Amino acid sequence: MHRMHLLVLLLLVSAPLHAGNVIARAYSDFIHTLAYSVTSTHRDMVGIELESKHVAYNDQPVTFQYQLWRLRKDSVCAQLRHNVLEYSKCTRAARALFTETCRHLTNNPSDHWKHQKLKNLYCAASVEFKPVVAEVRRSTVADDHELQKRQQCSVLRIQAMSSRDPRTVQMRDEVCGG
């Protein structure tokens, strides 16, 4: 029995050096793959990576990002900020997408860890994300005083949406009537 072990040992020692490198490399690759698999799953569960999403919702392209399983609100429809009407349309579609996805995930439960993370993400987004509402209407201004009041009201509405300052909101309500 000892002769057999000695023979195998001699064969391994006398084997060409590159064969040992192949075995060592294969083992190293295996360990690396195993370690990456464990850390990759952990990174996914924590949500460390910044995720970007592009969704066509009711024929409206909606883009957004999330990280640590939280919506980055400033990323929603960010590419359309230069066009207020398109931005408004996109953010309203985004809010509807978040709400519908939350409802779907809530009504179709799963034990998979990712289901719960996505449900929390979309349900929080449906509550926390406030869309921009903008519209264009034909003006029916009667006089200069009325025109100035409407212009001031428009400016205060934009300021109130972007700052959420209670004084600005109060001024908007006073000038705009409600």
PDB file of C-alpha atoms in Angstrom, residues 19-103:
ATOM      1  CA  ALA A  19       0.821  20.584 -15.440  1.00  0.00           C
ATOM      2  CA  GLY A  20       1.195  21.742 -11.837  1.00  0.00           C
ATOM      3  CA  ASN A  21       0.636  25.309 -12.994  1.00  0.00           C
ATOM      4  CA  VAL A  22      -2.562  24.274 -14.763  1.00  0.00           C
ATOM      5  CA  ILE A  23      -3.879  22.588 -11.631  1.00  0.00           C
ATOM      6  CA  ALA A  24      -2.850  25.523  -9.446  1.00  0.00           C
ATOM      7  CA  ARG A  25      -4.392  27.986 -11.912  1.00  0.00           C
ATOM      8  CA  ALA A  26      -7.632  25.969 -12.096  1.00  0.00           C
ATOM      9  CA  TYR A  27      -7.836  25.867  -8.310  1.00  0.00           C
ATOM     10  CA  SER A  28      -7.097  29.596  -8.081  1.00  0.00           C
ATOM     11  CA  ASP A  29      -9.785  30.342 -10.691  1.00  0.00           C
ATOM     12  CA  PHE A  30     -12.255  28.184  -8.782  1.00  0.00           C
ATOM     13  CA  ILE A  31     -11.543  29.995  -5.496  1.00  0.00           C
ATOM     14  CA  HIS A  32     -11.772  33.394  -7.235  1.00  0.00           C
ATOM     15  CA  THR A  33     -15.101  32.486  -8.872  1.00  0.00           C
ATOM     16  CA  LEU A  34     -16.485  31.211  -5.578  1.00  0.00           C
ATOM     17  CA  ALA A  35     -15.388  34.341  -3.710  1.00  0.00           C
ATOM     18  CA  TYR A  36     -16.794  36.619  -6.450  1.00  0.00           C
ATOM     19  CA  SER A  37     -20.099  34.737  -6.345  1.00  0.00           C
ATOM     20  CA  VAL A  38     -20.410  35.286  -2.604  1.00  0.00           C
ATOM     21  CA  THR A  39     -19.435  38.981  -2.722  1.00  0.00           C
ATOM     22  CA  SER A  40     -21.541  39.583  -5.833  1.00  0.00           C
ATOM     23  CA  THR A  41     -24.639  38.201  -4.123  1.00  0.00           C
ATOM     24  CA  HIS A  42     -23.892  40.299  -1.049  1.00  0.00           C
ATOM     25  CA  ARG A  43     -23.434  43.438  -3.196  1.00  0.00           C
ATOM     26  CA  ASP A  44     -26.740  42.708  -4.936  1.00  0.00           C
ATOM     27  CA  MET A  45     -28.574  42.225  -1.645  1.00  0.00           C
ATOM     28  CA  VAL A  46     -27.196  45.459  -0.198  1.00  0.00           C
ATOM     29  CA  GLY A  47     -27.717  47.276  -3.507  1.00  0.00           C
ATOM     30  CA  ILE A  48     -24.323  48.935  -3.590  1.00  0.00           C
ATOM     31  CA  GLU A  49     -24.215  49.318  -7.366  1.00  0.00           C
ATOM     32  CA  LEU A  50     -25.971  52.282  -8.978  1.00  0.00           C
ATOM     33  CA  GLU A  51     -28.723  50.815 -11.160  1.00  0.00           C
ATOM     34  CA  SER A  52     -30.140  52.702 -14.154  1.00  0.00           C
ATOM     35  CA  LYS A  53     -33.534  51.786 -15.588  1.00  0.00           C
ATOM     36  CA  HIS A  54     -35.120  52.724 -18.920  1.00  0.00           C
ATOM     37  CA  VAL A  55     -38.771  51.692 -19.115  1.00  0.00           C
ATOM     38  CA  ALA A  56     -41.445  52.334 -21.737  1.00  0.00           C
ATOM     39  CA  TYR A  57     -44.568  52.904 -19.646  1.00  0.00           C
ATOM     40  CA  ASN A  58     -47.764  53.477 -21.663  1.00  0.00           C
ATOM     41  CA  ASP A  59     -45.619  54.545 -24.647  1.00  0.00           C
ATOM     42  CA  GLN A  60     -43.781  57.087 -22.456  1.00  0.00           C
ATOM     43  CA  PRO A  61     -40.047  56.519 -21.949  1.00  0.00           C
ATOM     44  CA  VAL A  62     -39.211  56.744 -18.234  1.00  0.00           C
ATOM     45  CA  THR A  63     -35.673  56.733 -16.884  1.00  0.00           C
ATOM     46  CA  PHE A  64     -34.509  56.599 -13.282  1.00  0.00           C
ATOM     47  CA  GLN A  65     -31.739  55.320 -11.056  1.00  0.00           C
ATOM     48  CA  TYR A  66     -31.623  53.660  -7.669  1.00  0.00           C
ATOM     49  CA  GLN A  67     -28.914  52.699  -5.234  1.00  0.00           C
ATOM     50  CA  LEU A  68     -29.064  50.925  -1.884  1.00  0.00           C
ATOM     51  CA  TRP A  69     -32.595  49.999  -2.974  1.00  0.00           C
ATOM     52  CA  ARG A  70     -33.696  53.667  -2.798  1.00  0.00           C
ATOM     53  CA  LEU A  71     -34.887  55.802  -5.705  1.00  0.00           C
ATOM     54  CA  ARG A  72     -32.588  58.680  -6.626  1.00  0.00           C
ATOM     55  CA  LYS A  73     -35.385  61.211  -7.109  1.00  0.00           C
ATOM     56  CA  ASP A  74     -33.226  63.688  -9.024  1.00  0.00           C
ATOM     57  CA  SER A  75     -32.508  61.007 -11.644  1.00  0.00           C
ATOM     58  CA  VAL A  76     -36.157  60.500 -12.659  1.00  0.00           C
ATOM     59  CA  CYS A  77     -36.548  61.721 -16.262  1.00  0.00           C
ATOM     60  CA  ALA A  78     -33.402  63.836 -15.781  1.00  0.00           C
ATOM     61  CA  GLN A  79     -32.613  63.879 -19.507  1.00  0.00           C
ATOM     62  CA  LEU A  80     -35.820  65.892 -20.125  1.00  0.00           C
ATOM     63  CA  ARG A  81     -35.346  68.679 -17.588  1.00  0.00           C
ATOM     64  CA  HIS A  82     -34.633  71.161 -20.383  1.00  0.00           C
ATOM     65  CA  ASN A  83     -38.189  70.722 -21.739  1.00  0.00           C
ATOM     66  CA  VAL A  84     -40.733  71.434 -18.992  1.00  0.00           C
ATOM     67  CA  LEU A  85     -43.744  69.904 -20.768  1.00  0.00           C
ATOM     68  CA  GLU A  86     -41.946  66.676 -21.706  1.00  0.00           C
ATOM     69  CA  TYR A  87     -40.368  66.509 -18.246  1.00  0.00           C
ATOM     70  CA  SER A  88     -43.805  66.891 -16.665  1.00  0.00           C
ATOM     71  CA  LYS A  89     -45.254  64.166 -18.878  1.00  0.00           C
ATOM     72  CA  CYS A  90     -42.375  61.837 -18.023  1.00  0.00           C
ATOM     73  CA  THR A  91     -42.481  62.437 -14.259  1.00  0.00           C
ATOM     74  CA  ARG A  92     -46.228  61.823 -14.161  1.00  0.00           C
ATOM     75  CA  ALA A  93     -45.712  58.552 -16.056  1.00  0.00           C
ATOM     76  CA  ALA A  94     -42.893  57.648 -13.644  1.00  0.00           C
ATOM     77  CA  ARG A  95     -45.146  58.165 -10.645  1.00  0.00           C
ATOM     78  CA  ALA A  96     -47.818  55.962 -12.241  1.00  0.00           C
ATOM     79  CA  LEU A  97     -45.165  53.319 -13.046  1.00  0.00           C
ATOM     80  CA  PHE A  98     -43.950  53.294  -9.440  1.00  0.00           C
ATOM     81  CA  THR A  99     -47.503  53.025  -8.105  1.00  0.00           C
ATOM     82  CA  GLU A 100     -48.546  50.266 -10.511  1.00  0.00           C
ATOM     83  CA  THR A 101     -45.346  48.273  -9.912  1.00  0.00           C
ATOM     84  CA  CYS A 102     -45.803  48.582  -6.139  1.00  0.00           C
ATOM     85  CA  ARG A 103     -49.381  47.355  -6.438  1.00  0.00           C
TER      86      ARG A 103
END
